[in-house]
Short mmCIF file of C-alpha atoms in Angstrom, two decimals:
data_model
loop_
_atom_site.label_atom_id
_atom_site.label_comp_id
_atom_site.label_asym_id
_atom_site.label_seq_id
_atom_site.Cartn_x
_atom_site.Cartn_y
_atom_site.Cartn_z
CA UNK A 8 -5.50 1.27 -30.53
CA UNK A 9 -7.99 3.84 -29.30
CA UNK A 10 -8.63 4.23 -25.60
CA UNK A 11 -12.22 3.94 -24.28
CA UNK A 12 -13.11 6.73 -21.87
CA UNK A 13 -16.44 6.85 -19.78
CA UNK A 14 -19.02 9.18 -21.34
CA UNK A 15 -18.90 11.93 -18.96
CA UNK A 16 -15.03 12.20 -18.86
CA UNK A 17 -12.59 13.85 -21.36
CA UNK A 18 -12.01 12.04 -24.36
CA UNK A 19 -9.30 12.40 -27.06
CA UNK A 20 -12.14 12.85 -29.95
CA UNK A 21 -12.56 15.80 -31.59
CA UNK A 22 -10.20 18.42 -32.75
CA UNK A 23 -8.71 21.20 -30.97
CA UNK A 24 -11.24 23.56 -32.77
CA UNK A 25 -13.95 21.61 -31.43
CA UNK A 26 -12.85 21.36 -27.72
CA UNK A 27 -10.49 23.40 -25.79
CA UNK A 28 -6.52 22.38 -25.64
CA UNK A 29 -6.79 21.44 -22.07
CA UNK A 30 -9.44 18.98 -22.55
CA UNK A 31 -7.53 17.21 -25.12
CA UNK A 32 -4.67 17.00 -22.54
CA UNK A 33 -7.04 15.98 -19.72
CA UNK A 34 -8.31 13.15 -22.29
CA UNK A 35 -4.78 11.66 -22.86
CA UNK A 36 -4.05 11.64 -19.27
CA UNK A 37 -7.39 9.77 -18.62
CA UNK A 38 -5.79 7.21 -21.39
CA UNK A 39 -2.51 6.88 -19.35
CA UNK A 40 -4.59 6.46 -16.27
CA UNK A 41 -6.98 3.77 -17.77
CA UNK A 42 -3.76 1.89 -19.46
CA UNK A 43 -2.04 1.85 -16.09
CA UNK A 44 0.78 3.95 -17.72
CA UNK A 45 0.34 5.82 -14.29
CA UNK A 46 -0.96 3.09 -11.66
CA UNK A 47 -3.61 3.95 -9.28
CA UNK A 48 -2.27 5.91 -6.20
CA UNK A 49 0.77 6.88 -7.96
CA UNK A 50 1.95 10.65 -8.05
CA UNK A 51 1.50 12.28 -11.27
CA UNK A 52 4.49 13.99 -12.83
CA UNK A 53 4.87 17.75 -11.84
CA UNK A 54 2.99 20.46 -14.16
CA UNK A 55 6.45 21.30 -16.10
CA UNK A 56 7.11 17.62 -16.78
CA UNK A 57 3.68 17.22 -17.91
CA UNK A 58 3.68 20.46 -19.99
CA UNK A 59 7.02 19.21 -21.63
CA UNK A 60 5.24 15.84 -22.13
CA UNK A 61 2.17 17.15 -23.95
CA UNK A 62 3.88 19.87 -25.55
CA UNK A 63 1.59 22.60 -23.96
CA UNK A 64 1.85 25.33 -21.45
CA UNK A 65 1.74 24.82 -17.53
CA UNK A 66 -1.34 26.78 -17.59
CA UNK A 67 -3.01 24.33 -19.93
CA UNK A 68 -1.94 21.44 -17.78
CA UNK A 69 -3.38 23.28 -14.71
CA UNK A 70 -6.50 23.49 -16.62
CA UNK A 71 -6.67 19.72 -17.51
CA UNK A 72 -5.69 18.81 -13.91
CA UNK A 73 -8.73 20.60 -12.81
CA UNK A 74 -11.01 18.89 -14.99
CA UNK A 75 -9.61 15.44 -13.77
CA UNK A 76 -9.96 16.55 -10.45
CA UNK A 77 -13.43 17.43 -10.63
CA UNK A 78 -14.36 14.07 -12.20
CA UNK A 79 -12.56 12.55 -9.37
CA UNK A 80 -9.95 10.69 -11.40
CA UNK A 81 -7.13 12.38 -9.63
CA UNK A 82 -6.66 13.85 -5.84
CA UNK A 83 -4.20 16.40 -4.16
CA UNK A 84 -2.47 16.27 -0.90
CA UNK A 85 0.76 17.66 0.34
CA UNK A 86 2.83 15.15 -1.63
CA UNK A 87 1.09 16.14 -5.23
CA UNK A 88 -1.63 14.95 -7.18
CA UNK A 89 -1.95 11.04 -7.55
CA UNK A 90 -4.22 8.94 -9.78
CA UNK A 91 -7.36 7.52 -7.92
CA UNK A 92 -8.57 4.91 -10.31
CA UNK A 93 -9.64 1.86 -8.35
CA UNK A 94 -8.01 -1.39 -8.71
CA UNK A 95 -9.30 -4.53 -6.88
CA UNK A 96 -11.35 -3.81 -3.87
CA UNK A 97 -9.13 -4.21 -0.81
CA UNK A 98 -11.32 -6.91 0.69
CA UNK A 99 -10.83 -9.14 -2.33
CA UNK A 100 -7.37 -10.93 -2.03
CA UNK A 101 -7.49 -13.21 1.09
CA UNK A 102 -4.06 -12.63 1.44
CA UNK A 103 -4.25 -9.00 2.49
CA UNK A 104 -4.76 -10.09 6.40
CA UNK A 105 -2.58 -8.50 8.76
CA UNK A 106 -0.11 -10.00 9.89
CA UNK A 107 0.37 -12.14 6.92
CA UNK A 108 -0.87 -15.71 7.96
CA UNK A 109 -3.48 -14.41 10.36
CA UNK A 110 -6.60 -16.68 10.77
CA UNK A 111 -10.10 -15.64 10.10
CA UNK A 112 -11.96 -15.49 13.58
CA UNK A 113 -12.08 -18.95 14.97
CA UNK A 114 -13.65 -19.39 18.47
CA UNK A 115 -11.76 -22.71 18.87
CA UNK A 116 -8.36 -21.03 18.07
CA UNK A 117 -5.89 -19.45 20.42
CA UNK A 118 -5.32 -16.21 19.16
CA UNK A 119 -2.85 -13.62 20.68
CA UNK A 120 -1.19 -10.36 19.49
CA UNK A 121 0.81 -7.87 21.30
CA UNK A 122 3.00 -4.72 20.48
CA UNK A 123 6.14 -3.61 22.13
CA UNK A 124 8.53 -0.54 21.56
CA UNK A 125 11.89 -2.38 21.40
CA UNK A 126 14.87 -3.12 19.30
CA UNK A 127 13.65 -5.18 16.17
CA UNK A 128 15.39 -8.41 14.85
CA UNK A 129 18.74 -7.51 13.22
CA UNK A 130 17.44 -8.43 9.77
CA UNK A 131 14.46 -6.47 10.20
CA UNK A 132 16.26 -3.31 11.13
CA UNK A 133 18.28 -3.69 7.92
CA UNK A 134 15.29 -4.03 5.69
CA UNK A 135 13.62 -1.11 7.18
CA UNK A 136 16.65 1.19 7.02
CA UNK A 137 16.56 1.63 10.90
CA UNK A 138 20.00 2.58 12.67
CA UNK A 139 21.31 -0.73 14.58
CA UNK A 140 19.60 -0.87 18.11
CA UNK A 141 17.31 1.66 17.23
CA UNK A 142 13.80 0.73 19.00
CA UNK A 143 10.43 0.74 16.72
CA UNK A 144 7.03 -0.51 16.99
CA UNK A 145 7.32 -4.37 16.89
CA UNK A 146 3.90 -6.76 16.59
CA UNK A 147 3.89 -10.29 17.85
CA UNK A 148 1.38 -12.67 16.58
CA UNK A 149 0.52 -16.37 18.12
CA UNK A 150 -2.33 -18.27 16.95
CA UNK A 151 -2.97 -22.36 17.26
CA UNK A 152 -5.91 -24.51 17.06
CA UNK A 153 -7.49 -25.40 20.76
CA UNK A 154 -5.36 -29.03 20.34
CA UNK A 155 -2.15 -27.03 19.96
CA UNK A 156 -1.95 -27.76 16.01
CA UNK A 157 -1.54 -25.60 13.46
CA UNK A 158 0.82 -23.20 15.30
CA UNK A 159 1.62 -19.79 13.57
CA UNK A 160 4.03 -17.39 14.95
CA UNK A 161 4.74 -13.83 13.25
CA UNK A 162 6.86 -11.03 14.08
CA UNK A 163 6.18 -7.64 12.24
CA UNK A 164 8.39 -4.56 12.48
CA UNK A 165 7.34 -1.02 11.37
CA UNK A 166 9.52 1.33 9.89
CA UNK A 167 10.11 5.03 10.86
CA UNK A 168 8.12 6.15 7.77
CA UNK A 169 5.07 4.02 8.71
CA UNK A 170 4.99 5.40 12.30
CA UNK A 171 5.53 9.14 10.75
CA UNK A 172 2.78 8.65 8.17
CA UNK A 173 0.13 6.53 9.75
CA UNK A 174 -1.41 8.22 12.90
CA UNK A 175 -3.27 4.98 13.99
CA UNK A 176 0.17 2.97 14.31
CA UNK A 177 2.11 6.14 15.90
CA UNK A 178 -0.70 6.03 18.85
CA UNK A 179 0.44 2.57 19.89
CA UNK A 180 4.04 3.75 20.86
CA UNK A 181 2.96 5.01 24.17
CA UNK A 182 1.13 1.79 25.02
CA UNK A 183 3.33 -0.96 23.62
CA UNK A 184 4.51 -2.60 26.62
CA UNK A 185 4.70 -5.97 24.98
CA UNK A 186 1.96 -7.50 27.31
CA UNK A 187 -1.22 -5.93 26.50
CA UNK A 188 -3.44 -7.57 23.69
CA UNK A 189 -3.26 -5.36 20.39
CA UNK A 190 -4.85 -6.47 17.43
CA UNK A 191 -3.82 -4.74 14.26
CA UNK A 192 -5.64 -6.06 11.66
CA UNK A 193 -6.75 -2.72 10.03
CA UNK A 194 -3.15 -1.79 9.64
CA UNK A 195 -3.32 -1.81 5.71
CA UNK A 196 -6.54 0.03 5.81
CA UNK A 197 -4.83 2.56 7.71
CA UNK A 198 -1.83 2.90 5.34
CA UNK A 199 -3.95 3.15 2.56
CA UNK A 200 -5.99 5.92 4.03
CA UNK A 201 -2.71 7.91 4.80
CA UNK A 202 -2.29 8.01 1.08
CA UNK A 203 0.10 5.19 0.68
CA UNK A 204 -0.08 2.71 -2.23
CA UNK A 205 1.15 -0.49 -0.85
CA UNK A 206 3.79 -2.92 -2.87
CA UNK A 207 3.83 -6.32 -1.44
CA UNK A 208 6.60 -9.02 -1.67
CA UNK A 209 5.91 -12.30 -0.08
CA UNK A 210 8.69 -14.78 0.03
CA UNK A 211 7.55 -18.52 1.03
CA UNK A 212 9.94 -21.06 1.79
CA UNK A 213 9.87 -24.62 3.21
CA UNK A 214 12.04 -25.10 5.99
CA UNK A 215 14.12 -28.30 6.76
CA UNK A 216 13.58 -31.10 8.87
CA UNK A 217 9.90 -30.54 9.07
CA UNK A 218 6.59 -29.45 7.24
CA UNK A 219 6.71 -25.83 8.25
CA UNK A 220 7.36 -22.94 5.92
CA UNK A 221 8.70 -19.35 6.47
CA UNK A 222 6.92 -16.64 5.01
CA UNK A 223 8.59 -13.24 4.97
CA UNK A 224 6.53 -10.34 3.71
CA UNK A 225 7.90 -6.68 2.92
CA UNK A 226 5.74 -3.91 2.23
CA UNK A 227 6.89 -0.39 0.74
CA UNK A 228 4.95 2.55 -0.57
CA UNK A 229 4.74 4.22 -4.12
CA UNK A 230 8.05 5.96 -3.00
CA UNK A 231 10.08 2.63 -2.47
CA UNK A 232 10.18 3.35 1.37
CA UNK A 233 9.97 0.46 3.40
CA UNK A 234 6.95 0.56 5.93
CA UNK A 235 6.87 -2.89 7.37
CA UNK A 236 8.79 -6.40 7.21
CA UNK A 237 6.77 -9.56 8.85
CA UNK A 238 8.47 -12.86 9.56
CA UNK A 239 5.95 -15.79 9.91
CA UNK A 240 6.41 -19.41 10.75
CA UNK A 241 3.58 -21.97 9.95
CA UNK A 242 3.00 -25.67 9.68
CA UNK A 243 2.44 -26.09 5.90
CA UNK A 244 3.64 -28.66 3.16
CA UNK A 245 4.25 -26.02 0.24
CA UNK A 246 7.09 -25.29 -1.86
CA UNK A 247 8.89 -22.34 -2.28
CA UNK A 248 7.10 -19.54 -3.99
CA UNK A 249 7.34 -15.84 -4.28
CA UNK A 250 4.48 -13.42 -5.63
CA UNK A 251 3.65 -9.53 -5.82
CA UNK A 252 0.75 -7.49 -5.74
CA UNK A 253 -0.01 -3.78 -5.39
CA UNK A 254 -2.78 -2.40 -3.15
CA UNK A 255 -3.66 1.39 -4.08
CA UNK A 256 -4.21 4.17 -1.67
CA UNK A 257 -7.67 4.95 -0.45
CA UNK A 258 -9.64 7.56 -2.17
#
């Protein structure tokens, strides 16, 4: 099946006599970006691998990458070149709120969030690859309607990777006393701006002996490094459900 490419971008049409070889390679790379062989935000293979893949020299690969870089289809940072084709906008899925289960602004609801530098729950430490009793940034969220109904409580623990890569989160370490209000609603935007592609897996399980459900959100980046885990308890009546989605890094 032929690939469709924007008019001003390299295409695979034409022979090597009509277009330089690097232009053909650039066109084939565009096709792989478009059909998500290389997902948005993912790091591209190295020049040596690309040269072997397309059967060309590394210099030809460099020229092809420069064409795509000029067109804004890839970007380069200290971790290498990354695909930058956009997916769904960050604002689209309602499930992207931080923390999972956070309510939209409601003047009649009690909404409280704090951060502390402390040892996370044991299962959080395991999921994040933290040594036993090693402290990290822990975010606590609590929300309920004015009459006390609809209670939601969420505990989020961040990994060492998240704190090292995301400057905005790292700043909270020195003021994480566990008592001051600290809304981190822009956490996922901060992660994306740090060049991270966010892979989410949310597990929703109905708790026994009541209408509540437990939601466990695990987030890792494009290198399979854990970033955060959130444990939410909310009053609801849904059966168990698991779903996944990916949020590309910001351009």
